[in-house]
Amino acid sequence: MGSRHAALTDTPSAKKKKKTPSLESYFVHCCEDAESSGTRFGLCRDMWDKIKADTEVLQDELNRKILDSLLDFTRKSSSTHHHSDWTSQMRASEIPTAALMLGVNVPDHDMTFQSLSDLLQQSVTPHVASVQAKECGALKHLMKKVLERLMNTVVVVDEEDEEENMQTSTQLHRSVHCSLRILCDWYIKCATGTPGKKRSCPVRDEQQQPPVVIIFKDLEAFNPRVLQDFILICSRYIDRLPLTFIFGIATSPSTIQHMLPYSVSSLLCIELFQSLSCTQHLATVIDKLILTPCIPFKLNGKVMQVLISIFLYHDFSVRNFIKGLQLALLEHFHSQPLSVLCCKKKQALLNVMQLSQPNLERIRQLPSFKRYVEKLEAQEQVNLMTSDTHLKEVCQKLIKDLRKYHKNYYPVLRCLHTLTSSLPRYPLGKQIRELHLICLEKNVWENEDYQSAMKLVKMLAKDELVALLQRCVEILQSSKSKNMKNALVQLEELLAKFKQLDSAAEMAPTVEASITSPIKNLQKKTDLFQLQKTLLEMNESRRAKRLSPFENLRNEALEFIDGLVKSHLSPPESQTLYEVCYYSSSATVRRHLNATPRTSIQAALSSPYYYLQNDRLKTDDGTVSSAAPDICIAYKLHLECGRLINLYDWLEAFTTVVSAGEGNDPDSENFGKVDEVKHARFIRAVSELEFLGFIKSTKQKTDHVARLTWGGC
Amino acid sequence: MTALLKHPGYNEERLQRVAEQLPCREVQVGMLLSLMGQPQQYSYPSVFIYGHRASGKSHVMHVLMKELELPHATVSCVECVSVVLLFEQVLLSFFGCDAASLLPRSPSLSDFVRIYRQQCSQSPAKQTRYIVMEKAELLRDTDASLLPALLRLQELVEDNVTVILLSEIIWDKFRPNTGCFEPLLLHFPDYSKGELQQILSQNRHSSYSAEFYSTYINILLGVFYSVCRDLRELRHLAALNFSKFCEPLAEGKVKETDTHKLWKHIEPHLKKAMQTVYLREVSSLQWEQMQQMEEKEAGALRGLSAHTHVELPYYSKFLLIAAYLASYNPARTDKRFFLKHHGKIRKTNFLKKNEKTSNHLLGPKPFPLDRLLAIFYSVVDSRVAPTASIFSQISSLVTLQLLAQVSHDDQLDAPKYKCAVSLEFICAISRTVNFDIVKYLYDFL
């Protein structure tokens, strides 16, 4: 009601928006709370822009090393090309080739190739062409694409005009058939800059010639025959045309040897370049985008789990992961009116003051807020429920608390990860994302794995422990929050104590004296019962024995860490107003990113009501109304059959149901009779089912069809 | 050699130069020259020259044409994506650009003949014109009428023209069903070891004596002759390893004549080259860099085939495992492996007469998609929804060439696949997901 009212008052601006259908109008359309939708759209866009910019920077940083080495490679290969010493005259002129190992996450490759060709064009050579397997079915097409991309990008129109008289023949036929000879002539013309006699004499100057780079984006998908011929042709021109190949390989470099016979691969001078693995890539992305208080938008444990499992189980694609993040972001701002508060601190505090009446009511309805209120005194509870201004003030405080929570959460998470990531069997996970998921789920310190991890930490040698604590100090140093600064001071004190121990280490006397006596006893007695008793005693005494100063200190350090964890790593659900920042609808994300076509078809067939929105089709669960579309009836009937379905029985059942649907009198003579129309309808329904893949004809029995699907999923 | 020098109609000085450039091919060159006759005489319409890779076919033709300044067109058939390019190049070399531009957009053979005759009447041949076709074996894949027509092009265009076909395959494999004009056959035998030695020794490094270089070539051939007789490749290897050979000399440890010490120094190095750079496991550029590095560092460089590890998403791994099982197990045995209560069925019960040989020796067998999925669902440990991405993973495995689609692309109904990975590869993959694949393979039962 409130939202409709708001929409009415907002008509002028809404009308304006409608005139120019933009992204915003799509966003605002059928949005939860229309009033704040504009603001939310702005926030959402800003945040996405920031995420996008961040990922691009990240991508560039991650790829820098491999791209730099590739650039070096192309530069080097072009410079070594025109040596005139004995060796280079003698050796076969091979085509320099970079085998770029990219991993199987094919969707991510585009971005890498894009930045590679951009960088090449900027700094090495203007002549870069990238080709994809799907556009090069035959040698002709490959040739054409390469020539088009190389020559069109550089050749200026008026320059061509000058050449027209001389090159009419080639110009005329260029679109019909293109050979590398034309490319070669064109290249020489480009390189010299002066139109004239080509076939430049081999004893030309040593001047740097820009190489011609051809990038094969997906080597595996190329037809080997086409590739072989292309390489053979290119090798004929290598002394005139400084070609360089870059092969994008998704699997392993032995693919080259599988695809190219020796006679062809001996024409190439292949160098291997290994790019970063996609899991490392994802780890960095998560580190920079998710595990940071800078971006207020957060994913809850389940959504995070969905995105990560899509990555690990299905595609290994970082690009798709970020797309998933984008989807969650959009959905959050679209569906949650309170997401106006999900932004930078200043803006959020401002937005709190401008919250509308319905939104304040929404806050009061939030489960986390209710929990918060219940803990307060009665008077305060009443105040919050009745006074809007008071609520706003409290909200401001709560928003600040939430921010503080995030500021403390991430550094402590990192510290805990540093301590536990190198333990044997990785009780809390090898990657920080695993630990993060555990922490999002529930109180991490109640987890069994946490306890065993802590026990393992206790077993660490002193220097290992000190090194880990030192790294924790470094992590805490980068944090600006007040709590973290306090923690830093304490941790540094502890470390200092550890160092003091070092100097005092030699002085510590051994406690062995106490143990020796039972061992002596043990040697005397051979009775089994006595033995057990003494062993137990020994155990007791060892446990009770005075701890060494190191052990004391270690326990102190661990208690400190435990304290930090307990106070800062509680799951976000325990925080008041967490709904503002956390997106939690994992089902939506899963539905959008990991579609299940068969499930939806089956759902449509078994409950057509939801799709057709026709009340007549509404039935109790399990049954299908006889007024449903034919295919639904046929589908429902076929579910009751075994592996083979008798077509005639099926037809009979079908006509009975359909007749009942038509309202015929069950006692009349024609009821359930197969007439031509029903027969035709049945045949159509069956063939539709066959088209959808539920049945197929079988040779075992001529009047039967075989059922193909089983089970609910 | 004297026979060569006395060919009438050609400049003796030039013949001399030809002889110098073509060592160890005197017989073949003499034969060719006598076939060609004097420049103005008509020559045999077509000559077919065959011989292995790097036996000097193209080189001989090139030198002859160039040094004797004969009118010729050299065409590489691999380059002729379409016949247009072939026609264009011939016309271009004989009559210039203008003639080539007369060709219509998609010319037929008769267009070519027409234009050739037309041009030929304007500038008739004063001496024999030659068309040299390299890699002629590719002509077999083109239009069926092209090869027979080329073989008797002389008749067709009524000009003094000879077509010379160069091929690595014997003529018998060319002969079309319908029969054709038989060209003259000329075989270029492989170079013998002595000949290789002679040819390779010719291009010696200017700062070393001929004897020294000849010693080097001798050692090189001693190592490589058993595996490689390709002149081009040998020359390449000689160039790559020569600096290493000279190393002790530069350090002043040995004299040029101390063959035994030189041999001791270079032999292990050449052996290593045979396993790496010769197989293109390591690129020649990297090989040269390695020579300058210390022994230890060089060991770190791994060849191409050393990187076989492939990272795959979790379900892709299981799909690949399922595909492997489907490819190498007979479908009858699926019940035995994937049903919980299969009872005790021994291998002998399954054995059919013809199945005594191991499936791994026979190679992968095709299987339909539903069998793949059925096996997939039973080997994967958790419950997996049949989502779209499972299916898209199958097709991406096909593009990665880990699976091969056997049925045609158009067949949507029940596509069939084959698994294209080795046992070693699949074992490595299944180890990462803790799946004991050997237990599920019929061959290892």
PDB file of N, CA and C in Angstrom, chain A residues 86-87 90-92 94 104 140 173 176-177 179 181 220 229 233 236-237 250 252-253 257 262 265-272 274 312-314 316 594-597, chain B residues 76 78-79 81 84-85 88 92 105 134 203-205 213 232-233 235-236 239 278 280-281 283-284 286 288 304 307 311-315 387-389 393 399-401:
ATOM      1  N   TRP A  86      76.971 -16.078 -39.447  1.00  0.00           N
ATOM      2  CA  TRP A  86      77.003 -17.398 -40.034  1.00  0.00           C
ATOM      3  C   TRP A  86      75.866 -18.301 -39.529  1.00  0.00           C
ATOM      4  N   THR A  87      75.669 -18.290 -38.201  1.00  0.00           N
ATOM      5  CA  THR A  87      74.700 -19.204 -37.615  1.00  0.00           C
ATOM      6  C   THR A  87      73.310 -18.979 -38.186  1.00  0.00           C
ATOM      7  N   MET A  90      72.837 -20.188 -41.602  1.00  0.00           N
ATOM      8  CA  MET A  90      72.836 -21.639 -41.740  1.00  0.00           C
ATOM      9  C   MET A  90      71.555 -22.262 -41.227  1.00  0.00           C
ATOM     10  N   ARG A  91      71.081 -21.750 -40.111  1.00  0.00           N
ATOM     11  CA  ARG A  91      69.959 -22.433 -39.496  1.00  0.00           C
ATOM     12  C   ARG A  91      68.675 -22.177 -40.266  1.00  0.00           C
ATOM     13  N   ALA A  92      67.824 -23.154 -40.185  1.00  0.00           N
ATOM     14  CA  ALA A  92      66.542 -23.025 -40.864  1.00  0.00           C
ATOM     15  C   ALA A  92      65.787 -21.867 -40.233  1.00  0.00           C
ATOM     16  N   GLU A  94      62.936 -20.596 -38.676  1.00  0.00           N
ATOM     17  CA  GLU A  94      61.703 -21.094 -38.091  1.00  0.00           C
ATOM     18  C   GLU A  94      60.796 -19.920 -37.776  1.00  0.00           C
ATOM     19  N   VAL A 104      41.784 -24.336 -18.693  1.00  0.00           N
ATOM     20  CA  VAL A 104      40.559 -24.715 -19.384  1.00  0.00           C
ATOM     21  C   VAL A 104      39.421 -23.712 -19.218  1.00  0.00           C
ATOM     22  N   LYS A 140      40.999 -21.358 -46.724  1.00  0.00           N
ATOM     23  CA  LYS A 140      40.585 -20.142 -47.409  1.00  0.00           C
ATOM     24  C   LYS A 140      40.107 -19.084 -46.410  1.00  0.00           C
ATOM     25  N   HIS A 173      40.941  -8.491 -56.980  1.00  0.00           N
ATOM     26  CA  HIS A 173      40.649  -9.866 -56.619  1.00  0.00           C
ATOM     27  C   HIS A 173      40.771 -10.130 -55.128  1.00  0.00           C
ATOM     28  N   VAL A 176      38.134 -11.999 -53.480  1.00  0.00           N
ATOM     29  CA  VAL A 176      37.846 -13.345 -53.984  1.00  0.00           C
ATOM     30  C   VAL A 176      38.868 -14.341 -53.464  1.00  0.00           C
ATOM     31  N   HIS A 177      40.115 -14.059 -53.700  1.00  0.00           N
ATOM     32  CA  HIS A 177      41.130 -15.017 -53.280  1.00  0.00           C
ATOM     33  C   HIS A 177      42.307 -14.218 -52.749  1.00  0.00           C
ATOM     34  N   SER A 179      46.184 -14.449 -51.119  1.00  0.00           N
ATOM     35  CA  SER A 179      47.332 -15.279 -50.820  1.00  0.00           C
ATOM     36  C   SER A 179      48.276 -14.492 -49.939  1.00  0.00           C
ATOM     37  N   ARG A 181      51.161 -13.897 -50.559  1.00  0.00           N
ATOM     38  CA  ARG A 181      52.021 -13.066 -51.394  1.00  0.00           C
ATOM     39  C   ARG A 181      51.556 -11.604 -51.344  1.00  0.00           C
ATOM     40  N   GLU A 220      43.151 -25.797 -29.839  1.00  0.00           N
ATOM     41  CA  GLU A 220      42.577 -27.142 -29.857  1.00  0.00           C
ATOM     42  C   GLU A 220      41.425 -27.258 -30.841  1.00  0.00           C
ATOM     43  N   ASP A 229      48.536 -26.620 -43.149  1.00  0.00           N
ATOM     44  CA  ASP A 229      48.738 -25.958 -44.435  1.00  0.00           C
ATOM     45  C   ASP A 229      49.118 -24.502 -44.245  1.00  0.00           C
ATOM     46  N   ILE A 233      52.521 -22.700 -45.561  1.00  0.00           N
ATOM     47  CA  ILE A 233      52.549 -21.519 -46.430  1.00  0.00           C
ATOM     48  C   ILE A 233      53.371 -20.410 -45.789  1.00  0.00           C
ATOM     49  N   ARG A 236      57.069 -20.445 -46.007  1.00  0.00           N
ATOM     50  CA  ARG A 236      57.670 -20.065 -47.286  1.00  0.00           C
ATOM     51  C   ARG A 236      57.973 -18.582 -47.352  1.00  0.00           C
ATOM     52  N   TYR A 237      57.291 -17.823 -46.523  1.00  0.00           N
ATOM     53  CA  TYR A 237      57.456 -16.373 -46.612  1.00  0.00           C
ATOM     54  C   TYR A 237      58.227 -15.788 -45.446  1.00  0.00           C
ATOM     55  N   ALA A 250      44.468 -24.418 -24.198  1.00  0.00           N
ATOM     56  CA  ALA A 250      43.697 -24.580 -22.964  1.00  0.00           C
ATOM     57  C   ALA A 250      44.149 -25.805 -22.178  1.00  0.00           C
ATOM     58  N   SER A 252      47.147 -28.897 -22.629  1.00  0.00           N
ATOM     59  CA  SER A 252      48.567 -29.031 -22.351  1.00  0.00           C
ATOM     60  C   SER A 252      49.347 -28.843 -23.649  1.00  0.00           C
ATOM     61  N   PRO A 253      50.626 -28.463 -23.530  1.00  0.00           N
ATOM     62  CA  PRO A 253      51.385 -28.151 -24.745  1.00  0.00           C
ATOM     63  C   PRO A 253      51.573 -29.340 -25.670  1.00  0.00           C
ATOM     64  N   GLN A 257      51.969 -31.179 -30.422  1.00  0.00           N
ATOM     65  CA  GLN A 257      52.545 -32.366 -31.047  1.00  0.00           C
ATOM     66  C   GLN A 257      51.459 -33.308 -31.560  1.00  0.00           C
ATOM     67  N   TYR A 262      55.674 -33.958 -37.477  1.00  0.00           N
ATOM     68  CA  TYR A 262      57.032 -33.443 -37.316  1.00  0.00           C
ATOM     69  C   TYR A 262      57.417 -32.491 -38.434  1.00  0.00           C
ATOM     70  N   SER A 265      55.847 -29.191 -37.360  1.00  0.00           N
ATOM     71  CA  SER A 265      56.305 -28.588 -36.106  1.00  0.00           C
ATOM     72  C   SER A 265      57.786 -28.223 -36.180  1.00  0.00           C
ATOM     73  N   SER A 266      58.519 -28.848 -37.111  1.00  0.00           N
ATOM     74  CA  SER A 266      59.933 -28.475 -37.231  1.00  0.00           C
ATOM     75  C   SER A 266      60.089 -27.103 -37.884  1.00  0.00           C
ATOM     76  N   LEU A 267      58.998 -26.544 -38.357  1.00  0.00           N
ATOM     77  CA  LEU A 267      59.075 -25.195 -38.928  1.00  0.00           C
ATOM     78  C   LEU A 267      58.878 -24.125 -37.869  1.00  0.00           C
ATOM     79  N   LEU A 268      58.528 -24.565 -36.670  1.00  0.00           N
ATOM     80  CA  LEU A 268      58.215 -23.603 -35.618  1.00  0.00           C
ATOM     81  C   LEU A 268      59.304 -23.594 -34.560  1.00  0.00           C
ATOM     82  N   CYS A 269      59.464 -22.444 -33.970  1.00  0.00           N
ATOM     83  CA  CYS A 269      60.402 -22.316 -32.854  1.00  0.00           C
ATOM     84  C   CYS A 269      59.543 -22.002 -31.636  1.00  0.00           C
ATOM     85  N   ILE A 270      59.142 -23.046 -30.931  1.00  0.00           N
ATOM     86  CA  ILE A 270      58.077 -22.898 -29.932  1.00  0.00           C
ATOM     87  C   ILE A 270      58.632 -22.598 -28.560  1.00  0.00           C
ATOM     88  N   GLU A 271      58.112 -21.561 -27.956  1.00  0.00           N
ATOM     89  CA  GLU A 271      58.488 -21.255 -26.580  1.00  0.00           C
ATOM     90  C   GLU A 271      57.237 -21.271 -25.719  1.00  0.00           C
ATOM     91  N   LEU A 272      57.372 -21.758 -24.506  1.00  0.00           N
ATOM     92  CA  LEU A 272      56.212 -21.982 -23.657  1.00  0.00           C
ATOM     93  C   LEU A 272      56.005 -20.823 -22.692  1.00  0.00           C
ATOM     94  N   GLN A 274      53.450 -19.889 -19.414  1.00  0.00           N
ATOM     95  CA  GLN A 274      52.415 -20.430 -18.532  1.00  0.00           C
ATOM     96  C   GLN A 274      51.712 -19.276 -17.836  1.00  0.00           C
ATOM     97  N   LEU A 312      34.060 -24.086  -9.005  1.00  0.00           N
ATOM     98  CA  LEU A 312      34.896 -25.276  -8.826  1.00  0.00           C
ATOM     99  C   LEU A 312      34.347 -26.493  -9.555  1.00  0.00           C
ATOM    100  N   TYR A 313      33.020 -26.616  -9.577  1.00  0.00           N
ATOM    101  CA  TYR A 313      32.447 -27.834 -10.133  1.00  0.00           C
ATOM    102  C   TYR A 313      32.170 -27.719 -11.615  1.00  0.00           C
ATOM    103  N   HIS A 314      31.947 -26.518 -12.085  1.00  0.00           N
ATOM    104  CA  HIS A 314      31.437 -26.436 -13.448  1.00  0.00           C
ATOM    105  C   HIS A 314      32.371 -25.790 -14.457  1.00  0.00           C
ATOM    106  N   PHE A 316      35.301 -23.183 -13.831  1.00  0.00           N
ATOM    107  CA  PHE A 316      36.616 -22.582 -13.552  1.00  0.00           C
ATOM    108  C   PHE A 316      36.730 -21.166 -14.093  1.00  0.00           C
ATOM    109  N   ASN A 594      22.702 -21.460 -12.912  1.00  0.00           N
ATOM    110  CA  ASN A 594      22.879 -22.885 -13.144  1.00  0.00           C
ATOM    111  C   ASN A 594      21.529 -23.481 -13.488  1.00  0.00           C
ATOM    112  N   ALA A 595      21.082 -23.157 -14.689  1.00  0.00           N
ATOM    113  CA  ALA A 595      19.717 -23.497 -15.074  1.00  0.00           C
ATOM    114  C   ALA A 595      19.540 -24.998 -15.204  1.00  0.00           C
ATOM    115  N   THR A 596      18.347 -25.462 -14.890  1.00  0.00           N
ATOM    116  CA  THR A 596      18.040 -26.874 -15.064  1.00  0.00           C
ATOM    117  C   THR A 596      16.857 -26.984 -16.015  1.00  0.00           C
ATOM    118  N   PRO A 597      17.127 -27.081 -17.290  1.00  0.00           N
ATOM    119  CA  PRO A 597      16.041 -27.073 -18.268  1.00  0.00           C
ATOM    120  C   PRO A 597      15.066 -28.235 -18.070  1.00  0.00           C
TER     121      PRO A 597
ATOM    122  N   SER B  76      53.639 -23.116 -55.509  1.00  0.00           N
ATOM    123  CA  SER B  76      53.542 -24.129 -54.467  1.00  0.00           C
ATOM    124  C   SER B  76      52.083 -24.503 -54.325  1.00  0.00           C
ATOM    125  N   VAL B  78      50.510 -25.993 -52.070  1.00  0.00           N
ATOM    126  CA  VAL B  78      49.896 -25.815 -50.761  1.00  0.00           C
ATOM    127  C   VAL B  78      49.317 -24.410 -50.635  1.00  0.00           C
ATOM    128  N   GLU B  79      49.919 -23.516 -51.372  1.00  0.00           N
ATOM    129  CA  GLU B  79      49.470 -22.138 -51.285  1.00  0.00           C
ATOM    130  C   GLU B  79      48.211 -21.884 -52.099  1.00  0.00           C
ATOM    131  N   VAL B  81      45.029 -22.123 -52.488  1.00  0.00           N
ATOM    132  CA  VAL B  81      43.804 -22.462 -51.789  1.00  0.00           C
ATOM    133  C   VAL B  81      42.714 -22.741 -52.815  1.00  0.00           C
ATOM    134  N   VAL B  84      42.313 -20.494 -58.726  1.00  0.00           N
ATOM    135  CA  VAL B  84      42.519 -19.129 -59.202  1.00  0.00           C
ATOM    136  C   VAL B  84      43.953 -18.685 -58.967  1.00  0.00           C
ATOM    137  N   LEU B  85      44.419 -18.971 -57.767  1.00  0.00           N
ATOM    138  CA  LEU B  85      45.751 -18.522 -57.407  1.00  0.00           C
ATOM    139  C   LEU B  85      46.789 -19.155 -58.316  1.00  0.00           C
ATOM    140  N   GLU B  88      46.518 -17.511 -61.726  1.00  0.00           N
ATOM    141  CA  GLU B  88      46.970 -16.129 -61.636  1.00  0.00           C
ATOM    142  C   GLU B  88      48.489 -16.074 -61.618  1.00  0.00           C
ATOM    143  N   LEU B  92      50.820 -14.398 -64.351  1.00  0.00           N
ATOM    144  CA  LEU B  92      51.595 -13.255 -63.863  1.00  0.00           C
ATOM    145  C   LEU B  92      53.060 -13.417 -64.222  1.00  0.00           C
ATOM    146  N   ARG B 105      36.100 -13.706 -62.350  1.00  0.00           N
ATOM    147  CA  ARG B 105      36.066 -13.843 -60.885  1.00  0.00           C
ATOM    148  C   ARG B 105      36.323 -15.262 -60.401  1.00  0.00           C
ATOM    149  N   GLU B 134      55.434 -27.223 -56.971  1.00  0.00           N
ATOM    150  CA  GLU B 134      55.938 -27.887 -55.774  1.00  0.00           C
ATOM    151  C   GLU B 134      54.791 -28.530 -55.007  1.00  0.00           C
ATOM    152  N   ASN B 203      79.338 -25.388 -46.473  1.00  0.00           N
ATOM    153  CA  ASN B 203      79.092 -24.100 -45.825  1.00  0.00           C
ATOM    154  C   ASN B 203      79.814 -24.039 -44.498  1.00  0.00           C
ATOM    155  N   ARG B 204      81.111 -23.862 -44.592  1.00  0.00           N
ATOM    156  CA  ARG B 204      81.885 -23.821 -43.356  1.00  0.00           C
ATOM    157  C   ARG B 204      81.925 -22.396 -42.818  1.00  0.00           C
ATOM    158  N   HIS B 205      82.219 -22.321 -41.524  1.00  0.00           N
ATOM    159  CA  HIS B 205      82.351 -21.021 -40.875  1.00  0.00           C
ATOM    160  C   HIS B 205      83.631 -20.376 -41.366  1.00  0.00           C
ATOM    161  N   TYR B 213      86.015 -27.941 -39.787  1.00  0.00           N
ATOM    162  CA  TYR B 213      84.568 -27.988 -39.950  1.00  0.00           C
ATOM    163  C   TYR B 213      84.130 -29.358 -40.438  1.00  0.00           C
ATOM    164  N   ARG B 232      68.081 -30.347 -44.631  1.00  0.00           N
ATOM    165  CA  ARG B 232      67.731 -29.060 -44.056  1.00  0.00           C
ATOM    166  C   ARG B 232      67.856 -29.095 -42.535  1.00  0.00           C
ATOM    167  N   GLU B 233      67.346 -30.193 -41.977  1.00  0.00           N
ATOM    168  CA  GLU B 233      67.362 -30.344 -40.525  1.00  0.00           C
ATOM    169  C   GLU B 233      68.796 -30.499 -40.016  1.00  0.00           C
ATOM    170  N   ARG B 235      71.477 -29.375 -41.363  1.00  0.00           N
ATOM    171  CA  ARG B 235      72.178 -28.097 -41.447  1.00  0.00           C
ATOM    172  C   ARG B 235      71.803 -27.216 -40.261  1.00  0.00           C
ATOM    173  N   HIS B 236      70.535 -27.270 -39.941  1.00  0.00           N
ATOM    174  CA  HIS B 236      70.029 -26.510 -38.792  1.00  0.00           C
ATOM    175  C   HIS B 236      70.731 -26.956 -37.509  1.00  0.00           C
ATOM    176  N   ALA B 239      74.292 -25.838 -37.328  1.00  0.00           N
ATOM    177  CA  ALA B 239      74.431 -24.428 -36.962  1.00  0.00           C
ATOM    178  C   ALA B 239      74.227 -24.237 -35.466  1.00  0.00           C
ATOM    179  N   TYR B 278      65.994 -31.518 -31.434  1.00  0.00           N
ATOM    180  CA  TYR B 278      65.653 -32.189 -32.680  1.00  0.00           C
ATOM    181  C   TYR B 278      64.164 -32.522 -32.716  1.00  0.00           C
ATOM    182  N   ARG B 280      61.956 -30.850 -31.244  1.00  0.00           N
ATOM    183  CA  ARG B 280      61.262 -29.587 -30.995  1.00  0.00           C
ATOM    184  C   ARG B 280      60.597 -29.560 -29.616  1.00  0.00           C
ATOM    185  N   GLU B 281      61.174 -30.345 -28.710  1.00  0.00           N
ATOM    186  CA  GLU B 281      60.704 -30.272 -27.336  1.00  0.00           C
ATOM    187  C   GLU B 281      61.125 -28.934 -26.756  1.00  0.00           C
ATOM    188  N   SER B 283      62.757 -25.192 -28.001  1.00  0.00           N
ATOM    189  CA  SER B 283      62.929 -24.434 -29.238  1.00  0.00           C
ATOM    190  C   SER B 283      64.407 -24.144 -29.460  1.00  0.00           C
ATOM    191  N   SER B 284      64.755 -23.881 -30.710  1.00  0.00           N
ATOM    192  CA  SER B 284      66.165 -23.685 -31.017  1.00  0.00           C
ATOM    193  C   SER B 284      66.722 -22.447 -30.325  1.00  0.00           C
ATOM    194  N   GLN B 286      65.779 -21.359 -27.361  1.00  0.00           N
ATOM    195  CA  GLN B 286      66.040 -21.745 -25.969  1.00  0.00           C
ATOM    196  C   GLN B 286      67.282 -22.623 -25.883  1.00  0.00           C
ATOM    197  N   GLU B 288      69.911 -22.471 -27.761  1.00  0.00           N
ATOM    198  CA  GLU B 288      71.095 -21.621 -27.846  1.00  0.00           C
ATOM    199  C   GLU B 288      71.364 -20.915 -26.521  1.00  0.00           C
ATOM    200  N   LEU B 304      58.288 -29.698 -24.064  1.00  0.00           N
ATOM    201  CA  LEU B 304      56.853 -29.486 -24.242  1.00  0.00           C
ATOM    202  C   LEU B 304      56.048 -30.631 -23.661  1.00  0.00           C
ATOM    203  N   HIS B 307      54.899 -31.098 -19.792  1.00  0.00           N
ATOM    204  CA  HIS B 307      53.721 -30.478 -19.172  1.00  0.00           C
ATOM    205  C   HIS B 307      52.482 -31.216 -19.645  1.00  0.00           C
ATOM    206  N   GLU B 311      44.293 -29.020 -15.538  1.00  0.00           N
ATOM    207  CA  GLU B 311      43.328 -28.736 -14.475  1.00  0.00           C
ATOM    208  C   GLU B 311      41.934 -28.740 -15.065  1.00  0.00           C
ATOM    209  N   LEU B 312      41.028 -29.454 -14.427  1.00  0.00           N
ATOM    210  CA  LEU B 312      39.658 -29.474 -14.922  1.00  0.00           C
ATOM    211  C   LEU B 312      38.711 -29.218 -13.762  1.00  0.00           C
ATOM    212  N   PRO B 313      37.528 -28.637 -14.036  1.00  0.00           N
ATOM    213  CA  PRO B 313      36.525 -28.527 -12.989  1.00  0.00           C
ATOM    214  C   PRO B 313      36.110 -29.915 -12.504  1.00  0.00           C
ATOM    215  N   TYR B 314      35.563 -29.947 -11.283  1.00  0.00           N
ATOM    216  CA  TYR B 314      35.284 -31.213 -10.612  1.00  0.00           C
ATOM    217  C   TYR B 314      34.392 -32.126 -11.446  1.00  0.00           C
ATOM    218  N   TYR B 315      33.280 -31.617 -11.932  1.00  0.00           N
ATOM    219  CA  TYR B 315      32.372 -32.481 -12.676  1.00  0.00           C
ATOM    220  C   TYR B 315      32.942 -32.854 -14.031  1.00  0.00           C
ATOM    221  N   THR B 387      21.936 -30.079 -14.748  1.00  0.00           N
ATOM    222  CA  THR B 387      21.830 -28.683 -15.160  1.00  0.00           C
ATOM    223  C   THR B 387      22.410 -28.488 -16.550  1.00  0.00           C
ATOM    224  N   ALA B 388      22.123 -27.312 -17.066  1.00  0.00           N
ATOM    225  CA  ALA B 388      22.609 -26.998 -18.409  1.00  0.00           C
ATOM    226  C   ALA B 388      24.131 -27.015 -18.445  1.00  0.00           C
ATOM    227  N   SER B 389      24.745 -26.653 -17.321  1.00  0.00           N
ATOM    228  CA  SER B 389      26.198 -26.552 -17.387  1.00  0.00           C
ATOM    229  C   SER B 389      26.872 -27.919 -17.441  1.00  0.00           C
ATOM    230  N   GLN B 393      29.495 -28.671 -20.317  1.00  0.00           N
ATOM    231  CA  GLN B 393      30.841 -29.190 -20.047  1.00  0.00           C
ATOM    232  C   GLN B 393      31.210 -30.305 -21.008  1.00  0.00           C
ATOM    233  N   THR B 399      35.541 -29.614 -27.429  1.00  0.00           N
ATOM    234  CA  THR B 399      36.404 -28.593 -28.039  1.00  0.00           C
ATOM    235  C   THR B 399      37.834 -28.680 -27.523  1.00  0.00           C
ATOM    236  N   LEU B 400      37.988 -29.151 -26.317  1.00  0.00           N
ATOM    237  CA  LEU B 400      39.347 -29.304 -25.802  1.00  0.00           C
ATOM    238  C   LEU B 400      40.004 -30.567 -26.340  1.00  0.00           C
ATOM    239  N   GLN B 401      39.277 -31.299 -27.158  1.00  0.00           N
ATOM    240  CA  GLN B 401      39.773 -32.533 -27.763  1.00  0.00           C
ATOM    241  C   GLN B 401      40.075 -33.615 -26.746  1.00  0.00           C
TER     242      GLN B 401
END
